[in-house]
Short mmCIF file of C-alpha atoms and ligand atoms in Angstrom, two decimals:
data_model
loop_
_atom_site.label_atom_id
_atom_site.label_comp_id
_atom_site.label_asym_id
_atom_site.label_seq_id
_atom_site.Cartn_x
_atom_site.Cartn_y
_atom_site.Cartn_z
CA MET N 408 -0.02 0.08 0.04
CA VAL N 409 1.22 3.44 -0.89
CA ASP N 410 1.50 6.14 1.77
CA ILE N 411 -0.49 8.89 0.04
CA ASN N 412 0.66 11.83 2.21
CA GLU N 413 4.50 11.26 1.49
CA LEU N 414 3.41 10.85 -2.10
CA SER N 415 1.67 14.10 -2.71
CA SER N 416 4.59 15.97 -0.92
CA GLU N 417 6.79 14.41 -3.63
CA PHE N 418 4.31 14.88 -6.48
CA PRO N 419 2.55 18.13 -5.43
CA MET N 420 0.28 17.68 -8.71
CA ILE N 421 -1.69 14.65 -6.90
CA LYS N 422 -3.31 17.77 -4.67
CA GLU N 423 -4.46 19.25 -8.00
CA MET N 424 -5.89 16.00 -8.69
CA GLN N 425 -7.46 15.51 -5.44
CA ALA N 426 -9.40 18.81 -5.97
CA TYR N 427 -10.27 17.86 -9.24
CA HIS N 428 -8.31 20.61 -10.92
CA LYS N 429 -7.24 20.20 -14.59
CA ILE N 430 -3.53 19.30 -14.72
CA PHE N 431 -0.63 19.30 -17.45
CA TRP N 432 1.85 16.54 -16.82
CA LYS N 433 5.13 16.97 -18.92
CA ASN N 434 6.65 13.85 -19.38
CA PRO N 435 10.31 14.32 -18.10
CA ASN N 436 11.67 11.26 -19.52
CA TYR N 437 10.36 12.11 -23.33
CA LYS N 438 13.07 11.44 -26.04
CA LYS N 439 15.42 9.65 -23.83
CA GLU N 440 16.79 6.30 -24.96
CA ALA N 441 15.09 3.19 -23.87
CA GLU N 442 14.94 -0.44 -24.68
CA LEU N 443 11.51 -1.68 -25.49
CA PRO N 444 10.34 -5.29 -25.56
CA VAL N 445 8.60 -4.64 -28.75
CA GLY N 446 9.71 -3.22 -32.30
CA SER N 447 8.69 -2.12 -35.86
CA GLU N 448 9.02 -5.69 -36.91
CA HIS N 449 5.83 -6.55 -34.31
CA ILE N 450 3.69 -3.94 -35.74
CA PHE N 451 4.34 -5.23 -39.55
CA ASP N 452 3.95 -8.96 -38.24
CA ALA N 453 0.26 -7.37 -36.92
CA GLU N 454 -0.54 -5.65 -40.08
CA ALA N 455 0.26 -8.62 -42.09
CA ARG N 456 -2.18 -10.69 -40.20
CA PHE N 457 -4.71 -8.01 -40.82
CA GLN N 458 -4.11 -8.81 -44.61
CA ARG N 459 -4.50 -12.49 -44.31
CA PHE N 460 -8.06 -12.20 -42.27
CA ALA N 461 -9.28 -9.52 -45.04
CA PRO N 462 -10.72 -12.23 -47.25
CA TYR N 463 -12.38 -13.25 -44.23
CA PHE N 464 -13.94 -9.85 -43.12
CA GLU N 465 -15.29 -9.72 -46.76
CA VAL N 466 -17.41 -12.81 -46.38
CA ALA N 467 -18.35 -12.72 -42.65
CA PHE N 468 -18.85 -8.83 -42.34
CA PRO N 469 -20.12 -7.50 -45.88
CA GLU N 470 -19.90 -3.96 -44.65
CA THR N 471 -16.03 -4.31 -45.15
CA LEU N 472 -16.43 -5.38 -48.75
CA SER N 473 -15.88 -1.67 -50.15
CA ASP N 474 -12.62 -1.50 -48.40
CA HIS N 475 -11.61 -5.15 -49.04
CA GLY N 476 -11.76 -6.44 -45.76
CA ILE N 477 -9.58 -4.02 -44.19
CA LEU N 478 -10.89 -2.39 -41.16
CA GLU N 479 -9.84 1.39 -41.52
CA SER N 480 -11.17 5.12 -40.86
CA PRO N 481 -10.72 8.34 -42.49
CA LEU N 482 -8.65 10.98 -41.85
CA LEU N 483 -10.95 14.07 -42.05
CA LYS N 484 -9.73 17.76 -42.21
CA ILE N 485 -12.25 19.94 -39.59
CA ASP N 486 -11.86 23.38 -40.52
CA GLN N 487 -15.16 24.42 -39.28
CA MET N 488 -14.80 22.70 -36.25
CA ARG N 489 -11.15 24.56 -35.61
CA SER N 490 -13.08 27.82 -36.56
CA VAL N 491 -15.55 27.25 -33.57
CA LEU N 492 -12.59 26.02 -31.23
CA ASN N 493 -10.53 29.30 -32.12
CA ALA N 494 -13.65 31.45 -31.42
CA GLU N 495 -13.42 30.62 -27.56
CA ALA N 496 -9.91 29.61 -27.34
CA THR N 497 -7.52 31.28 -25.04
CA HIS N 498 -4.72 30.24 -27.40
CA LYS N 499 -5.60 30.11 -30.93
CA LEU N 500 -4.52 26.65 -32.57
CA GLN N 501 -1.95 27.40 -35.14
CA GLY N 502 -1.74 24.99 -38.30
CA SER N 503 -4.40 22.80 -39.41
CA LEU N 504 -7.05 20.30 -37.78
CA TYR N 505 -7.73 17.03 -38.63
CA LEU N 506 -9.95 14.18 -37.03
CA LYS N 507 -8.79 10.45 -37.17
CA ALA N 508 -12.48 9.15 -37.61
CA ASP N 509 -12.11 5.64 -35.88
CA ASN N 510 -15.80 6.45 -34.80
CA TYR N 511 -16.48 5.22 -38.16
CA LEU N 512 -14.50 2.02 -37.89
CA PRO N 513 -16.41 -1.00 -39.35
CA ILE N 514 -17.97 -3.58 -36.59
CA SER N 515 -17.77 -1.68 -33.44
CA GLY N 516 -17.74 2.08 -34.33
CA SER N 517 -14.71 2.34 -32.11
CA ILE N 518 -10.85 2.06 -31.56
CA LYS N 519 -11.28 -1.22 -30.41
CA SER N 520 -11.83 -2.80 -33.89
CA ARG N 521 -8.21 -2.28 -34.05
CA GLY N 522 -6.88 -3.89 -30.71
CA GLY N 523 -9.73 -6.12 -29.77
CA ILE N 524 -10.43 -7.74 -33.05
CA TYR N 525 -6.49 -8.19 -33.56
CA GLU N 526 -6.23 -10.23 -30.53
CA VAL N 527 -9.24 -12.51 -31.25
CA LEU N 528 -7.93 -13.06 -35.04
CA LYS N 529 -4.52 -13.92 -33.68
CA PHE N 530 -6.14 -16.56 -31.24
CA ALA N 531 -8.21 -18.29 -33.92
CA GLU N 532 -5.54 -18.48 -36.28
CA ARG N 533 -3.57 -20.01 -33.67
CA VAL N 534 -6.29 -22.54 -32.96
CA ALA N 535 -6.79 -23.24 -36.80
CA ILE N 536 -3.29 -23.99 -37.78
CA ASP N 537 -2.80 -26.32 -34.27
CA HIS N 538 -5.93 -28.12 -35.61
CA GLY N 539 -4.01 -28.67 -38.86
CA GLU N 540 -7.19 -27.03 -40.80
CA LEU N 541 -5.25 -23.68 -41.68
CA VAL N 542 -1.85 -22.81 -43.08
CA TYR N 543 -0.93 -19.34 -43.72
CA GLY N 544 -0.90 -19.63 -47.52
CA ASP N 545 -4.69 -20.37 -47.33
CA ASN N 546 -7.60 -17.91 -48.27
CA TYR N 547 -8.90 -17.08 -45.10
CA ALA N 548 -12.43 -16.69 -46.20
CA LYS N 549 -12.70 -20.33 -45.25
CA LEU N 550 -12.89 -19.46 -41.57
CA ASN N 551 -16.36 -18.54 -42.16
CA GLU N 552 -17.51 -22.28 -42.90
CA PRO N 553 -19.54 -24.00 -40.33
CA ARG N 554 -16.94 -26.75 -39.82
CA PHE N 555 -14.62 -23.52 -38.44
CA LYS N 556 -17.24 -22.37 -36.08
CA LYS N 557 -17.96 -25.86 -34.61
CA MET N 558 -14.25 -26.15 -34.11
CA PHE N 559 -13.95 -22.73 -32.33
CA SER N 560 -17.05 -23.32 -30.33
CA LYS N 561 -15.17 -25.76 -28.25
CA TYR N 562 -13.21 -22.74 -26.82
CA GLY N 563 -14.11 -19.57 -24.80
CA ILE N 564 -13.02 -15.98 -25.30
CA VAL N 565 -13.41 -13.62 -21.92
CA VAL N 566 -12.95 -10.26 -21.55
CA GLY N 567 -13.43 -7.46 -18.90
CA SER N 568 -14.70 -4.17 -20.34
CA THR N 569 -16.32 -0.51 -19.95
CA GLY N 570 -18.31 -1.27 -23.29
CA ASN N 571 -16.52 -1.05 -26.77
CA LEU N 572 -13.93 -3.68 -26.11
CA GLY N 573 -16.30 -5.96 -25.26
CA LEU N 574 -18.54 -4.68 -27.94
CA SER N 575 -15.69 -5.27 -30.82
CA ILE N 576 -14.39 -8.75 -29.24
CA GLY N 577 -17.92 -9.96 -28.94
CA ILE N 578 -19.24 -9.61 -32.50
CA VAL N 579 -16.15 -10.85 -33.86
CA ALA N 580 -15.51 -13.79 -31.73
CA CYS N 581 -19.20 -14.87 -32.08
CA GLN N 582 -19.25 -14.60 -35.26
CA LEU N 583 -16.03 -16.92 -35.50
CA GLY N 584 -18.03 -19.12 -33.24
CA PHE N 585 -16.32 -18.80 -29.89
CA ASN N 586 -18.15 -19.42 -26.80
CA THR N 587 -17.87 -15.73 -25.65
CA SER N 588 -18.23 -14.20 -22.35
CA VAL N 589 -17.99 -10.41 -21.55
CA HIS N 590 -17.61 -8.97 -17.98
CA MET N 591 -18.97 -5.23 -18.05
CA SER N 592 -18.60 -2.81 -15.14
CA SER N 593 -21.45 -0.62 -14.37
CA ASP N 594 -20.22 1.81 -16.92
CA ALA N 595 -21.08 -0.05 -19.73
CA ALA N 596 -24.26 1.50 -21.52
CA GLN N 597 -27.56 -0.76 -21.88
CA TRP N 598 -27.50 -0.81 -25.45
CA LYS N 599 -24.19 -2.49 -25.85
CA LYS N 600 -25.16 -5.33 -23.56
CA ASP N 601 -28.16 -5.63 -25.31
CA LEU N 602 -26.70 -5.68 -28.48
CA LEU N 603 -24.15 -8.49 -27.50
CA ARG N 604 -26.90 -10.69 -25.92
CA GLU N 605 -28.54 -10.56 -29.34
CA LYS N 606 -25.28 -11.79 -31.25
CA GLY N 607 -25.16 -14.61 -28.36
CA VAL N 608 -22.63 -13.52 -26.36
CA THR N 609 -22.81 -14.25 -22.62
CA VAL N 610 -22.71 -10.89 -20.70
CA VAL N 611 -21.89 -10.92 -17.00
CA GLU N 612 -22.76 -7.36 -15.67
CA TYR N 613 -21.59 -5.86 -12.32
CA ASN N 614 -22.69 -3.13 -10.23
CA ASP N 615 -19.05 -2.04 -9.57
CA ASN N 616 -16.14 -0.58 -11.32
CA PHE N 617 -13.83 -1.70 -14.09
CA THR N 618 -11.10 -3.10 -12.02
CA HIS N 619 -13.51 -5.27 -10.17
CA ALA N 620 -15.29 -6.35 -13.63
CA ILE N 621 -11.86 -7.44 -15.26
CA THR N 622 -10.84 -8.91 -11.96
CA GLU N 623 -13.92 -11.44 -12.16
CA ALA N 624 -13.36 -11.74 -15.79
CA ARG N 625 -9.65 -13.24 -15.26
CA ARG N 626 -10.84 -15.30 -12.62
CA SER N 627 -13.70 -16.91 -14.25
CA ALA N 628 -11.16 -17.55 -17.34
CA GLU N 629 -8.73 -19.16 -14.97
CA MET N 630 -11.47 -21.76 -14.07
CA ASP N 631 -12.01 -22.59 -17.34
CA PRO N 632 -9.14 -24.24 -19.29
CA SER N 633 -10.87 -23.97 -22.50
CA ALA N 634 -11.11 -20.18 -22.13
CA TYR N 635 -8.87 -17.67 -23.70
CA PHE N 636 -8.43 -14.23 -21.57
CA ILE N 637 -7.95 -11.00 -23.16
CA ASP N 638 -6.13 -8.82 -20.88
CA ASP N 639 -7.23 -5.25 -21.02
CA GLU N 640 -4.73 -4.76 -18.22
CA GLY N 641 -1.39 -6.00 -19.88
CA SER N 642 -1.86 -7.53 -23.28
CA PHE N 643 0.85 -6.82 -25.90
CA ASP N 644 -1.49 -8.49 -28.72
CA LEU N 645 -4.13 -5.62 -27.88
CA PHE N 646 -1.25 -3.03 -28.31
CA LEU N 647 0.02 -4.27 -31.49
CA GLY N 648 -3.29 -4.25 -32.92
CA TYR N 649 -3.89 -0.60 -32.05
CA ALA N 650 -0.04 -0.07 -33.36
CA VAL N 651 -0.93 -0.70 -36.98
CA ALA N 652 -3.16 2.28 -36.81
CA ALA N 653 0.31 4.04 -37.47
CA LEU N 654 1.08 2.12 -40.90
CA ARG N 655 -2.54 3.29 -42.23
CA LEU N 656 -2.14 6.71 -41.02
CA GLN N 657 1.08 7.28 -42.75
CA THR N 658 -0.43 6.40 -45.90
CA GLN N 659 -3.12 8.66 -45.22
CA LEU N 660 -0.79 11.70 -44.47
CA LYS N 661 0.99 11.03 -47.70
CA ALA N 662 -2.32 10.94 -49.77
CA GLN N 663 -3.31 14.21 -48.21
CA LYS N 664 -0.02 15.59 -48.94
CA ILE N 665 0.47 16.18 -45.14
CA THR N 666 4.45 16.78 -44.55
CA VAL N 667 6.01 15.72 -41.09
CA ASP N 668 9.63 17.19 -40.53
CA LYS N 669 11.02 19.26 -38.14
CA GLU N 670 9.18 22.42 -38.99
CA HIS N 671 6.08 20.61 -39.78
CA PRO N 672 5.50 18.88 -36.30
CA LEU N 673 2.61 16.49 -35.93
CA PHE N 674 0.70 16.16 -32.67
CA VAL N 675 -1.74 13.68 -32.01
CA TYR N 676 -4.33 13.74 -29.41
CA LEU N 677 -5.59 10.56 -27.89
CA PRO N 678 -7.99 9.65 -25.04
CA ALA N 679 -6.75 7.30 -22.36
CA GLY N 680 -8.56 4.73 -20.15
CA VAL N 681 -6.35 2.29 -19.06
CA GLY N 682 -3.98 3.67 -21.77
CA GLY N 683 -3.92 0.61 -23.99
CA SER N 684 -5.20 2.10 -27.04
CA PRO N 685 -3.54 5.25 -26.91
CA SER N 686 -0.16 3.58 -25.95
CA GLY N 687 -0.29 1.17 -28.94
CA VAL N 688 -1.22 4.08 -31.58
CA ALA N 689 1.60 6.44 -30.12
CA PHE N 690 4.27 3.67 -30.17
CA GLY N 691 3.16 2.64 -33.66
CA LEU N 692 3.47 6.51 -34.77
CA LYS N 693 6.90 6.93 -33.06
CA LYS N 694 8.18 3.75 -34.62
CA VAL N 695 6.60 4.52 -38.18
CA ILE N 696 6.66 8.30 -38.58
CA GLY N 697 9.39 9.13 -36.05
CA ALA N 698 10.70 11.93 -34.36
CA ASN N 699 8.51 14.82 -35.17
CA VAL N 700 5.34 13.32 -34.11
CA HIS N 701 4.52 14.07 -30.70
CA PRO N 702 1.61 12.11 -28.79
CA ILE N 703 -0.35 13.82 -26.07
CA PHE N 704 -3.21 11.98 -23.92
CA ALA N 705 -6.44 13.34 -22.69
CA GLU N 706 -7.96 12.09 -19.65
CA PRO N 707 -10.68 13.32 -17.36
CA THR N 708 -10.38 15.26 -14.09
CA HIS N 709 -12.33 12.72 -12.19
CA ILE N 710 -10.30 9.64 -13.02
CA PRO N 711 -6.48 10.54 -14.46
CA SER N 712 -5.28 7.15 -14.03
CA VAL N 713 -2.57 6.90 -16.51
CA SER N 714 -1.40 10.34 -15.30
CA LEU N 715 -1.08 9.22 -11.76
CA GLY N 716 0.40 6.31 -12.78
CA MET N 717 3.07 7.63 -14.86
CA LEU N 718 3.88 10.83 -12.74
CA THR N 719 4.33 8.85 -9.62
CA GLY N 720 6.33 6.41 -11.78
CA LEU N 721 4.12 3.50 -9.95
CA ASN N 722 2.19 2.79 -13.20
CA GLU N 723 -0.52 0.21 -12.29
CA LYS N 724 0.75 -0.22 -8.89
CA ILE N 725 -1.70 2.94 -8.20
CA SER N 726 -5.19 3.78 -8.78
CA VAL N 727 -7.32 6.86 -8.59
CA TYR N 728 -9.27 5.71 -5.88
CA ASP N 729 -6.05 5.38 -3.61
CA ILE N 730 -5.67 9.10 -3.89
CA GLY N 731 -9.51 9.46 -2.65
CA ILE N 732 -11.20 10.69 -5.93
CA ASP N 733 -14.41 9.64 -7.12
CA GLY N 734 -13.74 8.07 -10.48
CA VAL N 735 -17.06 9.74 -12.04
CA THR N 736 -17.02 10.74 -15.55
CA LYS N 737 -19.50 10.70 -18.64
CA ALA N 738 -16.70 9.37 -20.97
CA ASP N 739 -17.71 6.10 -20.19
CA GLY N 740 -14.78 4.67 -22.28
CA LEU N 741 -12.12 6.38 -20.09
CA ALA N 742 -14.07 5.15 -16.87
CA VAL N 743 -10.83 3.14 -15.81
CA GLY N 744 -8.86 3.93 -12.29
CA ARG N 745 -5.76 1.66 -12.66
CA PRO N 746 -3.68 2.27 -15.89
CA SER N 747 -2.78 -1.22 -17.54
CA ARG N 748 0.65 -2.96 -17.00
CA ILE N 749 2.30 -2.02 -20.01
CA ALA N 750 0.95 1.62 -20.96
CA GLY N 751 2.93 3.64 -18.48
CA LYS N 752 6.20 1.61 -19.29
CA MET N 753 5.96 1.69 -23.09
CA MET N 754 5.21 5.43 -22.86
CA ASP N 755 7.83 6.53 -20.48
CA THR N 756 10.28 7.72 -23.66
CA LEU N 757 7.61 8.17 -26.05
CA LEU N 758 4.86 10.26 -24.62
CA TYR N 759 4.87 14.12 -24.71
CA GLY N 760 2.70 14.81 -21.78
CA ILE N 761 -0.96 14.15 -20.72
CA GLN N 762 -3.53 16.93 -20.00
CA THR N 763 -6.84 16.36 -17.87
CA PHE N 764 -9.96 17.88 -19.10
CA ASP N 765 -13.85 18.49 -17.49
CA ASP N 766 -16.70 17.02 -18.58
CA GLN N 767 -18.68 19.54 -19.29
CA LYS N 768 -16.32 20.87 -21.98
CA MET N 769 -16.06 17.53 -23.37
CA MET N 770 -19.92 17.52 -23.93
CA LYS N 771 -19.98 20.81 -25.38
CA ASN N 772 -17.18 19.78 -27.94
CA VAL N 773 -19.47 16.61 -28.77
CA ALA N 774 -22.63 19.03 -29.49
CA GLU N 775 -20.14 21.28 -31.40
CA LEU N 776 -18.76 18.66 -33.70
CA HIS N 777 -21.99 17.69 -34.45
CA ASP N 778 -23.13 21.32 -35.32
CA ALA N 779 -19.85 22.21 -37.20
CA GLU N 780 -18.84 19.18 -39.01
CA ASN N 781 -22.33 16.80 -38.82
CA ILE N 782 -19.82 14.15 -37.16
CA ASP N 783 -21.23 12.37 -34.01
CA VAL N 784 -18.95 10.98 -31.58
CA GLU N 785 -19.44 9.57 -28.21
CA PRO N 786 -18.07 11.53 -25.31
CA SER N 787 -14.90 10.19 -24.43
CA ALA N 788 -14.12 10.42 -28.35
CA ALA N 789 -14.26 14.45 -28.21
CA SER N 790 -11.80 14.68 -25.49
CA GLY N 791 -8.95 15.28 -28.00
CA LEU N 792 -10.67 18.24 -28.79
CA THR N 793 -11.32 19.36 -25.49
CA ILE N 794 -7.53 19.52 -24.20
CA LEU N 795 -6.25 21.26 -27.55
CA ASP N 796 -6.73 24.87 -26.02
CA ASP N 797 -4.88 23.88 -22.84
CA VAL N 798 -2.07 22.47 -24.25
CA GLN N 799 -0.93 24.94 -27.19
CA ALA N 800 1.32 27.43 -24.80
CA GLN N 801 3.08 24.73 -23.65
CA LEU N 802 3.70 23.26 -27.13
CA GLU N 803 4.67 26.74 -28.53
CA LYS N 804 7.32 26.89 -25.99
CA ASP N 805 8.96 23.40 -27.33
CA TYR N 806 8.03 23.50 -31.31
CA PRO N 807 7.57 25.75 -34.28
CA MET N 808 3.84 25.82 -34.56
CA GLU N 809 2.93 27.97 -37.76
CA ASN N 810 3.13 24.71 -39.86
CA ALA N 811 1.66 22.14 -37.70
CA THR N 812 -0.68 19.60 -38.18
CA HIS N 813 -2.98 18.54 -35.13
CA ILE N 814 -4.95 15.13 -35.38
CA VAL N 815 -7.57 14.75 -32.54
CA TRP N 816 -8.06 10.71 -32.45
CA ALA N 817 -12.07 10.41 -32.37
CA THR N 818 -11.97 7.09 -30.72
CA GLY N 819 -15.86 5.96 -30.90
CA GLY N 820 -19.40 6.42 -31.56
CA SER N 821 -21.14 5.50 -34.82
CA MET N 822 -22.91 2.74 -33.01
CA VAL N 823 -24.41 4.80 -30.28
CA PRO N 824 -28.38 4.66 -30.68
CA LYS N 825 -30.08 7.78 -31.99
CA SER N 826 -31.92 8.21 -28.58
CA ASP N 827 -28.56 8.10 -26.46
CA MET N 828 -26.66 10.33 -28.82
CA ASP N 829 -29.80 12.87 -28.71
CA GLN N 830 -29.14 12.90 -24.88
CA TYR N 831 -25.10 13.38 -25.28
CA LEU N 832 -26.02 16.46 -27.90
CA ALA N 833 -28.66 17.75 -25.58
CA ASP N 834 -26.33 17.75 -22.43
CA GLY N 835 -23.84 19.53 -24.97
CA GLU N 836 -26.15 21.81 -26.27
CA SER N 837 -26.95 23.14 -22.78
CA GLU N 838 -23.25 23.61 -22.00
CA ILE N 839 -22.86 25.88 -25.13
CA ASN N 840 -25.85 27.84 -24.11
CA LYS N 841 -24.28 28.25 -20.53
CA THR N 842 -21.19 29.58 -21.89
CA ASN N 843 -23.21 31.86 -24.25
CA LEU N 844 -24.77 33.56 -20.89
C1 PLP W 157 -11.28 2.12 -24.93
C2 PLP W 157 -11.71 3.56 -25.32
C3 PLP W 157 -10.82 4.53 -25.18
C4 PLP W 157 -9.41 4.57 -24.46
O1 PLP W 157 -8.72 3.34 -24.54
P1 PLP W 157 -7.90 2.61 -23.39
O2 PLP W 157 -7.00 1.51 -24.09
O3 PLP W 157 -8.62 2.05 -22.31
O4 PLP W 157 -6.89 3.60 -23.04
C5 PLP W 157 -10.99 5.60 -25.63
N1 PLP W 157 -12.24 6.43 -26.18
C6 PLP W 157 -12.95 5.12 -26.49
C7 PLP W 157 -14.31 5.60 -27.19
C8 PLP W 157 -12.75 3.82 -26.03
O5 PLP W 157 -13.78 2.96 -26.35
#
């Protein structure tokens, strides 16, 4: 157990967190040399696996046909939103603003279509190969045949989730034929549980936080020898699935003639829950694009788990509940009190910093993005926009900003039912009205 009084005298930022004030934590180790347990070759391996599965997606998920079975999202320039933000900003954004619209990713409508789905594919491939039913050179469309579903049905897949990870894994694992259980924290939206049950997934609900749900999920998988546990708190497969985004983004940057070099720095704003998806993407970007891309994480003031873990260096050994804060946020995708075991370690030298934000402003940004660009995202996914203004002053001290490119990672939202989305928008409009008074 950590002594919190001692810790907060060593790290005064903890007192700010306890008061729910916004903080910017600048990573003192950014750009130092480090040995990492994974490298570029692992990203290429993951991309090759996605390519092998492309023919499978074409037959099993026909909505992926137009992209030839590749799950990818567009990179959108959002000039209107930039004007809206700059009209109210204390530090006007220089350079151009883009949205990486993972809210439009097929299958789960969120960034979890990268990591979550990737780990299911990797497991399925291994099972099929071990059974002597698949070789790497096969056309993987055959995995959609009934005999494979029958084979996979002898295996279980278990995951703990606040919502979207369960959704992505549940949908794909069930389609492959796996016996799938998703353990959901109390933050998970009802529609996600309903949809999963409709698909045949076993949904176990807890009236408790994510740390509890994932602990129970892990325990249930340990008791079942046929079950494979997908560990959001420490899986490198999840991590590498997310990292593939960097290869895809590099292609999109080139296609849109966006230069990245010393005079044209690229800033990428990523929301962090356990820190798995933003770390995976950030790792990929640093490996693929290099020194002139600078990743920045966004976290709610009420649940800044990765900030707390990284600034104290305790990573997964400390949770926001240890410092007595409530963990309450409308950003359900970020409602995670304890960071993953790998996020802080992998980000130690690769992350520029973390900025926290207030829910009210995030909700406002959800509505503004809808009004300005006609793009709907879930609350978590707007938080990259929410932190923009706060970090510009800091960035200006370190980089030339005139020719900067800013990419806000919109992590989810296209599967949110209309009634839920209307509620988010109503909340956001009332925040807009408050600031206009
Ligand atoms: C999961 C999720 C995140 C954060 O990802 P972590 O891996 O938990 O850090 C952010 N936004 C949305 C919409 C998500 O579903």
